Short mmCIF file of C-alpha atoms in Angstrom, two decimals:
data_model
loop_
_atom_site.label_atom_id
_atom_site.label_comp_id
_atom_site.label_asym_id
_atom_site.label_seq_id
_atom_site.Cartn_x
_atom_site.Cartn_y
_atom_site.Cartn_z
CA MET A 1 -3.31 27.34 -23.02
CA ALA A 2 -3.94 25.77 -26.15
CA GLU A 3 -5.87 28.58 -28.56
CA HIS A 4 -2.97 29.35 -30.53
CA ASN A 5 -0.78 26.25 -32.89
CA PRO A 6 2.57 27.22 -33.01
CA ARG A 7 5.52 25.57 -34.72
CA TYR A 8 8.89 25.57 -34.01
CA GLU A 9 11.81 24.72 -36.02
CA VAL A 10 14.75 22.85 -35.22
CA LEU A 11 17.80 23.25 -36.71
CA PRO A 12 21.30 20.29 -36.83
CA ILE A 13 24.20 21.61 -34.85
CA GLY A 14 25.67 18.28 -36.04
CA TRP A 15 25.50 14.56 -37.05
CA VAL A 16 26.24 11.11 -36.07
CA GLU A 17 28.72 8.70 -37.52
CA SER A 18 28.23 5.42 -37.06
CA PRO A 19 28.62 2.15 -38.09
CA LEU A 20 25.35 1.52 -36.45
CA GLU A 21 23.15 1.55 -40.49
CA ASP A 22 19.93 -0.38 -39.90
CA PRO A 23 17.05 0.26 -37.36
CA ALA A 24 16.24 -3.48 -37.07
CA GLN A 25 20.20 -4.25 -35.99
CA ALA A 26 20.30 -1.01 -33.66
CA PRO A 27 20.66 -1.60 -29.85
CA ARG A 28 17.35 -0.29 -28.24
CA GLN A 29 19.69 1.95 -25.55
CA GLY A 30 22.73 3.25 -25.29
CA ASP A 31 23.85 0.98 -22.50
CA GLU A 32 23.00 -2.54 -24.51
CA GLY A 33 25.54 -2.94 -26.66
CA ALA A 34 25.61 0.19 -28.92
CA PRO A 35 28.93 1.17 -30.88
CA PRO A 36 31.59 4.12 -29.82
CA ALA A 37 30.25 7.04 -32.67
CA TRP A 38 31.94 10.28 -33.60
CA LEU A 39 29.66 13.58 -33.14
CA ALA A 40 30.53 15.55 -36.12
CA PHE A 41 29.81 19.19 -35.33
CA GLU A 42 28.99 22.07 -37.13
CA PRO A 43 31.59 24.17 -37.29
CA GLY A 44 29.55 27.44 -36.68
CA VAL A 45 28.78 25.94 -33.32
CA ALA A 46 32.82 25.57 -31.81
CA ASP A 47 32.25 28.33 -29.70
CA GLY A 48 29.72 26.83 -28.11
CA LEU A 49 31.61 23.26 -27.31
CA ARG A 50 34.95 24.84 -26.52
CA GLU A 51 34.89 23.49 -22.47
CA LEU A 52 34.11 19.62 -23.10
CA ARG A 53 36.65 17.54 -22.53
CA VAL A 54 37.64 13.87 -22.89
CA GLY A 55 36.29 12.35 -20.08
CA ASP A 56 33.10 14.14 -19.78
CA GLN A 57 29.94 12.74 -19.39
CA ILE A 58 27.19 14.77 -21.47
CA ILE A 59 23.18 13.97 -23.02
CA VAL A 60 23.61 14.42 -26.67
CA LEU A 61 20.10 15.43 -27.95
CA THR A 62 19.08 13.80 -31.41
CA TRP A 63 15.99 14.52 -34.16
CA LEU A 64 14.98 10.62 -34.70
CA ASP A 65 14.59 11.41 -37.98
CA ARG A 66 13.75 7.69 -39.63
CA ALA A 67 10.90 7.63 -36.36
CA ARG A 68 6.99 7.74 -37.59
CA ARG A 69 5.58 10.76 -35.72
CA ASP A 70 2.19 9.74 -37.03
CA VAL A 71 1.80 6.48 -33.90
CA LEU A 72 0.31 7.09 -30.67
CA THR A 73 1.51 3.65 -29.08
CA VAL A 74 3.83 0.64 -29.60
CA HIS A 75 4.73 -2.53 -28.66
CA PRO A 76 7.69 -1.57 -25.96
CA ARG A 77 10.67 -2.81 -27.48
CA GLY A 78 8.89 -3.70 -30.73
CA ASP A 79 8.09 -7.24 -29.72
CA PRO A 80 4.73 -7.51 -31.29
CA THR A 81 3.97 -10.16 -28.09
CA ARG A 82 4.01 -7.63 -25.46
CA THR A 83 0.97 -5.38 -25.06
CA ALA A 84 0.57 -2.14 -27.00
CA GLN A 85 1.17 1.00 -24.89
CA GLY A 86 1.53 4.83 -24.82
CA VAL A 87 4.25 6.08 -26.72
CA PHE A 88 5.36 8.55 -23.42
CA SER A 89 5.80 5.31 -21.41
CA THR A 90 8.08 4.25 -23.67
CA ARG A 91 11.21 4.98 -24.87
CA SER A 92 9.94 4.00 -28.93
CA PRO A 93 11.74 6.45 -31.44
CA ASP A 94 8.33 6.40 -32.71
CA ARG A 95 6.35 9.43 -31.12
CA PRO A 96 5.29 13.01 -32.55
CA ASN A 97 8.39 14.80 -31.88
CA PRO A 98 11.52 11.86 -31.88
CA ILE A 99 13.51 13.49 -29.54
CA GLY A 100 16.56 10.97 -28.62
CA LEU A 101 18.69 11.46 -25.55
CA HIS A 102 21.74 9.53 -25.09
CA ARG A 103 23.75 9.38 -22.01
CA VAL A 104 27.34 9.50 -23.10
CA HIS A 105 31.16 9.68 -22.25
CA ILE A 106 33.34 11.77 -24.67
CA LEU A 107 36.24 9.28 -25.18
CA ALA A 108 38.58 11.44 -27.94
CA VAL A 109 37.73 15.15 -29.32
CA GLU A 110 39.39 16.18 -32.24
CA GLY A 111 38.39 19.72 -33.48
CA VAL A 112 34.37 19.85 -34.07
CA ARG A 113 34.59 15.73 -34.03
CA PHE A 114 33.90 14.24 -30.87
CA LEU A 115 34.10 10.20 -30.31
CA VAL A 116 31.65 8.87 -27.52
CA SER A 117 30.57 5.91 -26.01
CA ASP A 118 27.80 3.47 -26.15
CA LEU A 119 25.51 5.64 -28.74
CA GLU A 120 22.85 3.82 -30.20
CA ALA A 121 21.68 5.84 -32.86
CA LEU A 122 22.01 5.60 -36.41
CA ASN A 123 25.02 7.02 -38.49
CA GLY A 124 23.53 10.35 -40.51
CA THR A 125 21.07 10.84 -37.00
CA PRO A 126 20.57 14.91 -36.87
CA ILE A 127 22.29 16.36 -33.39
CA LEU A 128 19.77 18.98 -32.18
CA ASP A 129 21.98 19.94 -28.26
CA ILE A 130 24.39 18.66 -26.09
CA LYS A 131 24.02 19.31 -22.22
CA PRO A 132 26.25 18.53 -19.36
CA VAL A 133 24.71 15.94 -16.72
CA LEU A 134 24.40 17.85 -13.66
CA GLY A 135 26.55 17.49 -10.85
CA PRO A 136 25.07 18.27 -6.74
CA LEU A 137 23.22 21.33 -6.60
CA ALA A 138 26.96 23.27 -4.91
CA GLU A 139 28.88 22.03 -7.54
CA ARG A 140 26.66 24.18 -10.37
CA MET B 1 27.17 14.06 -43.26
CA ALA B 2 26.84 18.47 -43.29
CA GLU B 3 25.51 18.13 -47.67
CA HIS B 4 22.50 18.86 -46.67
CA ASN B 5 20.42 21.52 -44.53
CA PRO B 6 17.41 19.97 -43.25
CA ARG B 7 15.44 21.60 -40.95
CA TYR B 8 12.55 19.95 -38.67
CA GLU B 9 9.81 21.49 -37.37
CA VAL B 10 8.26 20.52 -33.64
CA LEU B 11 4.70 20.49 -32.80
CA PRO B 12 3.63 20.86 -28.99
CA ILE B 13 1.82 18.41 -27.55
CA GLY B 14 0.72 20.30 -24.63
CA TRP B 15 1.13 23.49 -22.92
CA VAL B 16 3.31 24.00 -19.40
CA GLU B 17 0.63 25.73 -16.55
CA SER B 18 2.27 27.27 -14.00
CA PRO B 19 2.96 30.66 -11.52
CA LEU B 20 6.12 31.29 -12.69
CA GLU B 21 5.75 34.24 -15.03
CA ASP B 22 8.71 36.06 -14.53
CA PRO B 23 12.30 34.02 -16.50
CA ALA B 24 14.33 36.25 -13.32
CA GLN B 25 12.21 34.94 -11.10
CA ALA B 26 12.39 31.28 -11.82
CA PRO B 27 14.91 28.66 -9.91
CA ARG B 28 17.60 27.75 -12.62
CA GLN B 29 16.58 24.03 -11.91
CA GLY B 30 13.20 22.04 -10.51
CA ASP B 31 15.34 20.74 -7.44
CA GLU B 32 15.75 24.62 -6.67
CA GLY B 33 13.11 25.19 -5.50
CA ALA B 34 10.81 25.05 -8.32
CA PRO B 35 6.60 24.60 -8.10
CA PRO B 36 4.76 22.05 -8.88
CA ALA B 37 2.51 22.70 -12.04
CA TRP B 38 -0.17 21.25 -14.77
CA LEU B 39 1.02 19.46 -18.18
CA ALA B 40 -2.11 20.39 -20.04
CA PHE B 41 -1.85 18.08 -23.30
CA GLU B 42 -3.61 18.27 -26.55
CA PRO B 43 -6.49 16.20 -25.97
CA GLY B 44 -5.55 14.40 -29.33
CA VAL B 45 -2.50 12.66 -27.59
CA ALA B 46 -4.29 10.69 -25.02
CA ASP B 47 -3.64 7.70 -26.03
CA GLY B 48 -0.23 8.41 -26.11
CA LEU B 49 -0.24 8.66 -22.44
CA ARG B 50 -2.87 6.19 -20.86
CA GLU B 51 -0.59 4.10 -18.56
CA LEU B 52 1.24 6.81 -17.17
CA ARG B 53 0.22 7.01 -12.94
CA VAL B 54 0.48 9.41 -10.06
CA GLY B 55 3.37 8.31 -8.59
CA ASP B 56 5.73 8.16 -12.30
CA GLN B 57 9.16 9.78 -12.25
CA ILE B 58 8.63 11.14 -16.19
CA ILE B 59 11.49 13.64 -17.92
CA VAL B 60 9.58 16.29 -20.09
CA LEU B 61 11.11 17.63 -22.47
CA THR B 62 10.63 22.12 -23.02
CA TRP B 63 10.61 24.44 -26.01
CA LEU B 64 12.22 27.10 -24.52
CA ASP B 65 10.19 29.82 -25.80
CA ARG B 66 11.51 32.55 -24.46
CA ALA B 67 14.64 31.17 -24.69
CA ARG B 68 17.91 33.38 -27.07
CA ARG B 69 18.87 31.13 -29.84
CA ASP B 70 21.69 32.87 -31.39
CA VAL B 71 24.18 32.95 -28.17
CA LEU B 72 27.24 30.30 -27.96
CA THR B 73 28.24 31.24 -24.76
CA VAL B 74 26.85 32.25 -22.10
CA HIS B 75 27.28 33.64 -17.83
CA PRO B 76 27.31 30.19 -15.90
CA ARG B 77 23.41 30.38 -14.16
CA GLY B 78 23.51 34.38 -15.73
CA ASP B 79 26.06 35.37 -12.86
CA PRO B 80 28.34 38.17 -14.83
CA THR B 81 30.89 37.59 -12.46
CA ARG B 82 31.70 34.13 -13.95
CA THR B 83 33.58 33.32 -17.03
CA ALA B 84 31.77 32.80 -19.98
CA GLN B 85 31.39 29.54 -21.02
CA GLY B 86 30.30 27.42 -24.08
CA VAL B 87 26.46 26.78 -24.25
CA PHE B 88 27.17 23.26 -24.22
CA SER B 89 29.03 22.47 -21.33
CA THR B 90 26.09 24.33 -18.90
CA ARG B 91 22.50 24.18 -18.97
CA SER B 92 20.90 27.93 -19.94
CA PRO B 93 17.83 27.96 -21.46
CA ASP B 94 19.88 30.08 -24.63
CA ARG B 95 20.98 27.74 -26.64
CA PRO B 96 20.50 27.10 -30.62
CA ASN B 97 17.36 24.45 -30.28
CA PRO B 98 16.58 25.41 -26.63
CA ILE B 99 14.86 22.40 -25.29
CA GLY B 100 14.44 21.64 -21.94
CA LEU B 101 14.60 18.39 -20.32
CA HIS B 102 12.93 18.34 -16.51
CA ARG B 103 12.66 14.81 -14.22
CA VAL B 104 9.34 15.61 -12.34
CA HIS B 105 6.76 13.21 -10.27
CA ILE B 106 2.97 12.93 -10.83
CA LEU B 107 1.36 14.50 -8.44
CA ALA B 108 -1.99 13.94 -9.59
CA VAL B 109 -3.79 13.37 -13.29
CA GLU B 110 -7.08 14.66 -14.65
CA GLY B 111 -8.02 13.60 -18.17
CA VAL B 112 -5.18 15.34 -19.89
CA ARG B 113 -3.73 17.27 -17.39
CA PHE B 114 -1.11 15.95 -15.31
CA LEU B 115 0.16 17.93 -11.93
CA VAL B 116 3.58 17.28 -11.38
CA SER B 117 6.21 18.09 -8.75
CA ASP B 118 9.23 20.55 -9.25
CA LEU B 119 8.74 22.12 -12.54
CA GLU B 120 11.35 25.46 -13.23
CA ALA B 121 9.95 25.90 -16.74
CA LEU B 122 7.70 29.32 -17.69
CA ASN B 123 3.91 29.58 -17.76
CA GLY B 124 2.46 28.52 -21.33
CA THR B 125 6.08 26.64 -22.29
CA PRO B 126 5.54 24.89 -25.16
CA ILE B 127 6.20 20.88 -24.10
CA LEU B 128 7.37 18.36 -26.84
CA ASP B 129 7.75 15.08 -25.33
CA ILE B 130 7.56 12.49 -22.47
CA LYS B 131 9.18 9.87 -21.79
CA PRO B 132 10.01 7.25 -18.80
CA VAL B 133 12.74 7.28 -16.50
CA LEU B 134 14.58 4.56 -17.41
CA GLY B 135 14.52 1.37 -14.20
CA PRO B 136 17.39 -1.26 -14.48
CA LEU B 137 17.90 -3.60 -17.90
CA ALA B 138 16.00 -5.90 -16.29
CA GLU B 139 12.94 -4.40 -15.72
CA ARG B 140 12.72 -2.36 -19.70
#
């Protein structure tokens, strides 16, 4: 299947607004003490957001724009005393396509701005997509 | 935050090899009867994969290259009798950045080819990333 070499372009649908500015200070995962943050969407995608409500649990996909794309092994959790591992068995932001997955709750909605819980992404991180958390088969 | 208009390029790290060829025949989600499929990785990313083992549960991120990127509302599950919804409250492949999330188990490993369970992605779908499913905090 690898006879061609396509590239695809992603386009941010919004940006994270967060007090987190410094990668060294940011929690490793959202459930490790990350603060609430705003998702500030582009007005042009408003129709795509219209059913989302306070209390919903969503998966935010981000582009981790401060990550390194040229590494395939990392020390887990940035700890140099731990043996280096392949990036695909870690959640390191450093990886060939640095896409972040963040499971959060919606705390407030103001037009195309959503306040969400526990987001470890840095201020200014581009948002690529929002997906609902899937419920049981019968509710789809 | 939207004063600039950056675009980012994703580069496939591999491709899906699956008996699924026709979007109309493919299951909507992996747990709705999807078959096993091979993940055929580029040899250049082998170092990133080296700790992954048969039995591991992983999240596969794909680029849904046959999706429409110009729609913001869809009929859920392609059913025209259901009211159209914003794409960000559905798992439709049609969305501005058509990134697929697939939670699967590794069934076999042959070099840089991994057989995985229950993958609803079509044959030839580009793979963007692999992430481990996160366990409890104490095990990270």
